[in-house]
Coordinates of C-alpha atoms in Angstrom, one line a residue:
Chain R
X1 CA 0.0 0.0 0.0
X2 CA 1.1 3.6 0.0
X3 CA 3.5 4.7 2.4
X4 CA 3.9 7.9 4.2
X5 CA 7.1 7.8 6.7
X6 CA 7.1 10.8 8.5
X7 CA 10.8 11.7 10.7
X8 CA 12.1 11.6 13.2
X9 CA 9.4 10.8 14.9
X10 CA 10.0 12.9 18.0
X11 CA 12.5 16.2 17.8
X12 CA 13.6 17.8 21.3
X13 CA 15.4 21.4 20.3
X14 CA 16.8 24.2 22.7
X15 CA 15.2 27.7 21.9
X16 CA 17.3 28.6 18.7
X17 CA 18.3 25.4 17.2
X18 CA 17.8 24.6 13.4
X19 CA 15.8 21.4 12.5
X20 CA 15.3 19.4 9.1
X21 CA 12.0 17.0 8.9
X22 CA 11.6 14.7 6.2
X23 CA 8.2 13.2 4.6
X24 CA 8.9 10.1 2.7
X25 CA 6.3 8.8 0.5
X26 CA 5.8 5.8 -1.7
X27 CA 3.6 7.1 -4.5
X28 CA 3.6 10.0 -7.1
X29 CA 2.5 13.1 -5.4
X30 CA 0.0 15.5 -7.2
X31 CA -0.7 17.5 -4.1
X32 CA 1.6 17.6 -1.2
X33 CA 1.3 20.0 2.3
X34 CA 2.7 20.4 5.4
X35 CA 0.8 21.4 8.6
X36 CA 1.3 22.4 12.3
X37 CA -1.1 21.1 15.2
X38 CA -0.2 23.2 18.0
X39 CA -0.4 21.7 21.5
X40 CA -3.8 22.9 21.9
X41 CA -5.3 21.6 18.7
X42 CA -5.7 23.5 16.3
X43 CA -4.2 22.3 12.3
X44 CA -2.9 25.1 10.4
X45 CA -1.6 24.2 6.3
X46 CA 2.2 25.3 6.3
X47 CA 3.0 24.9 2.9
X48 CA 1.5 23.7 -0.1
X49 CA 4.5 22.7 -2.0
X50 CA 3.9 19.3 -4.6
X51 CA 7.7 20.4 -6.0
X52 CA 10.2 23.1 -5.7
X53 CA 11.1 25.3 -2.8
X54 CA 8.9 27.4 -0.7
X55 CA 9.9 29.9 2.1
X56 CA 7.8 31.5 4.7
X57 CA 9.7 33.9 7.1
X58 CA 11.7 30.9 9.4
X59 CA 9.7 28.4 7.8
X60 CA 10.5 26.6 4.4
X61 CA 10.0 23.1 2.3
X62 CA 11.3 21.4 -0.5
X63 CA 9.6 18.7 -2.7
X64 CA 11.6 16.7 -4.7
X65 CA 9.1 14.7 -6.5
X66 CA 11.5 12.6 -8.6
X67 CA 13.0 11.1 -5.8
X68 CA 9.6 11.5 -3.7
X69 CA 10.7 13.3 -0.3
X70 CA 9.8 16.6 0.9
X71 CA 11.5 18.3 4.1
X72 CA 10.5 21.2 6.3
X73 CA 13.0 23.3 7.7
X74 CA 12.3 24.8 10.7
X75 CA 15.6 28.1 11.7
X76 CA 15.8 29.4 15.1
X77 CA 12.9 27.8 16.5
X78 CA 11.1 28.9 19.4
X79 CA 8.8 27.8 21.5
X80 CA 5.6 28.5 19.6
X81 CA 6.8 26.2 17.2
X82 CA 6.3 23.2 19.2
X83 CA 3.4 20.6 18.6
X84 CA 2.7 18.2 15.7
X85 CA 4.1 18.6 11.9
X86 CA 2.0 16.2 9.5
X87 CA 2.8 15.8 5.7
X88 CA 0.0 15.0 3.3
X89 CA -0.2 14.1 -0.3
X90 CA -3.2 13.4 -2.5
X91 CA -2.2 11.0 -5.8
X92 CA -3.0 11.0 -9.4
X93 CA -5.9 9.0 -8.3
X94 CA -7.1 11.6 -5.6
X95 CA -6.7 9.8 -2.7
X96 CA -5.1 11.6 0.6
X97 CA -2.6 10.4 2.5
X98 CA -0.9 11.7 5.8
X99 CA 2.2 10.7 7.5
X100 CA 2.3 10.2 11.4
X101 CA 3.6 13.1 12.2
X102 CA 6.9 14.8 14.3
X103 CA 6.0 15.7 16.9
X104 CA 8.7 18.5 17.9
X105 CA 9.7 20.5 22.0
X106 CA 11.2 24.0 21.6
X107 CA 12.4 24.4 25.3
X108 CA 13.3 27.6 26.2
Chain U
X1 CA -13.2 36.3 7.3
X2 CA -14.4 33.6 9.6
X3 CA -12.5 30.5 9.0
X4 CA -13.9 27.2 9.1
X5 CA -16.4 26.8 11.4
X6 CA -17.8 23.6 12.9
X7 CA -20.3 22.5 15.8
X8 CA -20.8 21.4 18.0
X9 CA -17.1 22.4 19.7
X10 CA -17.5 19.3 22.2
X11 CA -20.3 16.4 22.7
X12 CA -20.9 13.6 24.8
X13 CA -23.3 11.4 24.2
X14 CA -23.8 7.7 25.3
X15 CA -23.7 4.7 23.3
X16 CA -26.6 4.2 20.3
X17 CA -27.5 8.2 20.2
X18 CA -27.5 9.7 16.7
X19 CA -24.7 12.2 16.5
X20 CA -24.3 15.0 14.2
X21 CA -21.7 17.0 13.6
X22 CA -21.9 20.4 11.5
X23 CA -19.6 22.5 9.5
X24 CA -19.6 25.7 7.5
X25 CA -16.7 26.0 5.2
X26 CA -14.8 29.2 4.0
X27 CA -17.4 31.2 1.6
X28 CA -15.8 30.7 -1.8
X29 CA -14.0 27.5 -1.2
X30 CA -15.5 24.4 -3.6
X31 CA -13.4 21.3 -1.6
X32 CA -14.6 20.3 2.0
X33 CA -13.0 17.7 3.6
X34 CA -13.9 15.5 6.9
X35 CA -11.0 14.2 9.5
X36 CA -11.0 12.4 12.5
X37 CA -8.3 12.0 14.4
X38 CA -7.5 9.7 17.2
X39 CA -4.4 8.9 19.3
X40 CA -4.4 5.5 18.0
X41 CA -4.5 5.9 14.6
X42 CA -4.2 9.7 13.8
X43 CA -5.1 12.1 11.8
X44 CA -7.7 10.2 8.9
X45 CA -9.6 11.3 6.1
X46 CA -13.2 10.3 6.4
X47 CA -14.7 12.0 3.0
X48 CA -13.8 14.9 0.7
X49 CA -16.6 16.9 -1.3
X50 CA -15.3 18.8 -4.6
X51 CA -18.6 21.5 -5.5
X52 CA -20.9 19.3 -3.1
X53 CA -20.1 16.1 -4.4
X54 CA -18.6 13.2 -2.5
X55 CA -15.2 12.4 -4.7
X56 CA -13.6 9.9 -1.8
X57 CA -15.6 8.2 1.0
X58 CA -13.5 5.5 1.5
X59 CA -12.6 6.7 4.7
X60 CA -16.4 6.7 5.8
X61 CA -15.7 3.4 8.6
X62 CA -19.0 1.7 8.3
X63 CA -22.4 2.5 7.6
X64 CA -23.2 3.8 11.0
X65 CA -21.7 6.7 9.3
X66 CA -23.2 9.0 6.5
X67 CA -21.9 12.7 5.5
X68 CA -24.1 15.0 2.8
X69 CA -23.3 18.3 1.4
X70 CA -26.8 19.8 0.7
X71 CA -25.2 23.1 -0.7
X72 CA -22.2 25.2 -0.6
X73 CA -22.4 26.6 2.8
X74 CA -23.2 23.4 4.9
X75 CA -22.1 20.2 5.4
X76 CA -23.0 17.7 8.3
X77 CA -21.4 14.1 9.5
X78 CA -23.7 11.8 11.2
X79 CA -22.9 8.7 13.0
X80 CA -25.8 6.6 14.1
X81 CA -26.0 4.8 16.2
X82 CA -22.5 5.8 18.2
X83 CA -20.0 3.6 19.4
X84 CA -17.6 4.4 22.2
X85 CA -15.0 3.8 19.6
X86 CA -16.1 7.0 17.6
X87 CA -14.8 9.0 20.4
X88 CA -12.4 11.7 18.6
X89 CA -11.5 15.0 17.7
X90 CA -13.7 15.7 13.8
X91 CA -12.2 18.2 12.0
X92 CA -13.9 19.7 9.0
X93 CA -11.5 21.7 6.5
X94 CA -12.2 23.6 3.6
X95 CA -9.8 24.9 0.4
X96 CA -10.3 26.2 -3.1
X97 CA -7.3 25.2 -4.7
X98 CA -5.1 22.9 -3.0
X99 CA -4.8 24.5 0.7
X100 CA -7.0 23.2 2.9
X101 CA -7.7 25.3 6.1
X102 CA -9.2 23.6 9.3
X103 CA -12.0 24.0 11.3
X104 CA -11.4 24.0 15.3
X105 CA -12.6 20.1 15.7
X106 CA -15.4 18.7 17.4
X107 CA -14.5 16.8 20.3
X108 CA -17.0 14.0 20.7
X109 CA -17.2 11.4 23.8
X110 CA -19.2 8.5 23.4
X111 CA -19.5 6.3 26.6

């Protein structure tokens, strides 16, 4: 079936550190996003980014879709950042998929 | 604008009670989307809607569950009768394109 490997699976960073997650997945992606659940909840979409490079103030992805991957880089983090990032793909037969998440601590 | 909004925000109910949950997507968006998401087995798409059609309800569980689009503005998921294994967070999510922006969840308790 299709795969959607999600890592590392838990992230522990000091206020400030840099941090690279990676989606993995198993399929040809026609629609690929990134989202944040914060620790209360809520799902915000991060990116929607099926190839190339996006950027978004500390924030940016790259989708290589060739070599199917996509990462998330995450510079000087701070606490806010903390909570759940999920990656989610639909395929050319428009089916979603999402990944288990990282779940990522800032501490201060 | 208002975002996604959904409702009931929480609900408990007991065992064999019809549930229904409610959401009103983004005015302009044409894709609404159903999740539920559970600390067993995470974040799941239940059913997506492109212009009020169902394109994917494969993720619908069983038949105790049914979701319907009647127009733009509205969409509801009912489960009947419940199950203590619906108990869950249900988000609804909206988009137009491709980015989907979430509701705030329903949190429903079935005992």
């Amino acid at each position: 079936g299709i795969q959607v490997e999600q890592s590392p699976p838990d992230l522990i960073l000091q206020e400030g550190a840099n941090s690279t997650l990676r989606c993995n997945f198993s399929d040809s992606v026609n629609n690929l996003q990134w989202f944040h659940q914060n620790p209360w909840g809520q799902l915000i979409n991060l990116f929607y980014i099926p190839s190339g490079t996006k950027q978004n103030g500390r924030l940016s992805a790259t989708t290589v879709a060739t070599e199917r991957y996509s990462l998330l880089y995450i510079s000087s983090s701070q606490t806010t950042d903390s909570g759940v990032y999920f990656c989610a793909f639909r395929n050319n037969f428009n089916k979603f998929y999402f990944g288990s998440g990282t779940k990522l601590n800032v501490k201060p | 604008d208002a975002g996604v909004i959904q409702s009931p925000r929480h609900e408990v109910t007991e065992m064999g009670q019809e549930v229904t949950l409610r959401c009103k997507p983004i005015s302009g968006h044409n894709s609404l989307f159903w999740y539920r998401q559970t600390m067993m087995r995470g974040l799941e798409l239940l059913i997506y809607f492109n212009n009020n059609v169902p394109i994917d309800d494969s993720g619908m569980p069983e038949d105790r569950f049914s979701a319907k689009m009647p127009n733009a503005s509205f969409s509801t998921l009912k489960i009947q009768p419940s199950e203590p294994r619906d108990s869950a967070v249900y988000f609804c999510a909206s988009s137009r394109r491709e980015t989907q922006y979430f509701g705030p969840g329903t949190r429903l308790l079935v005992l």
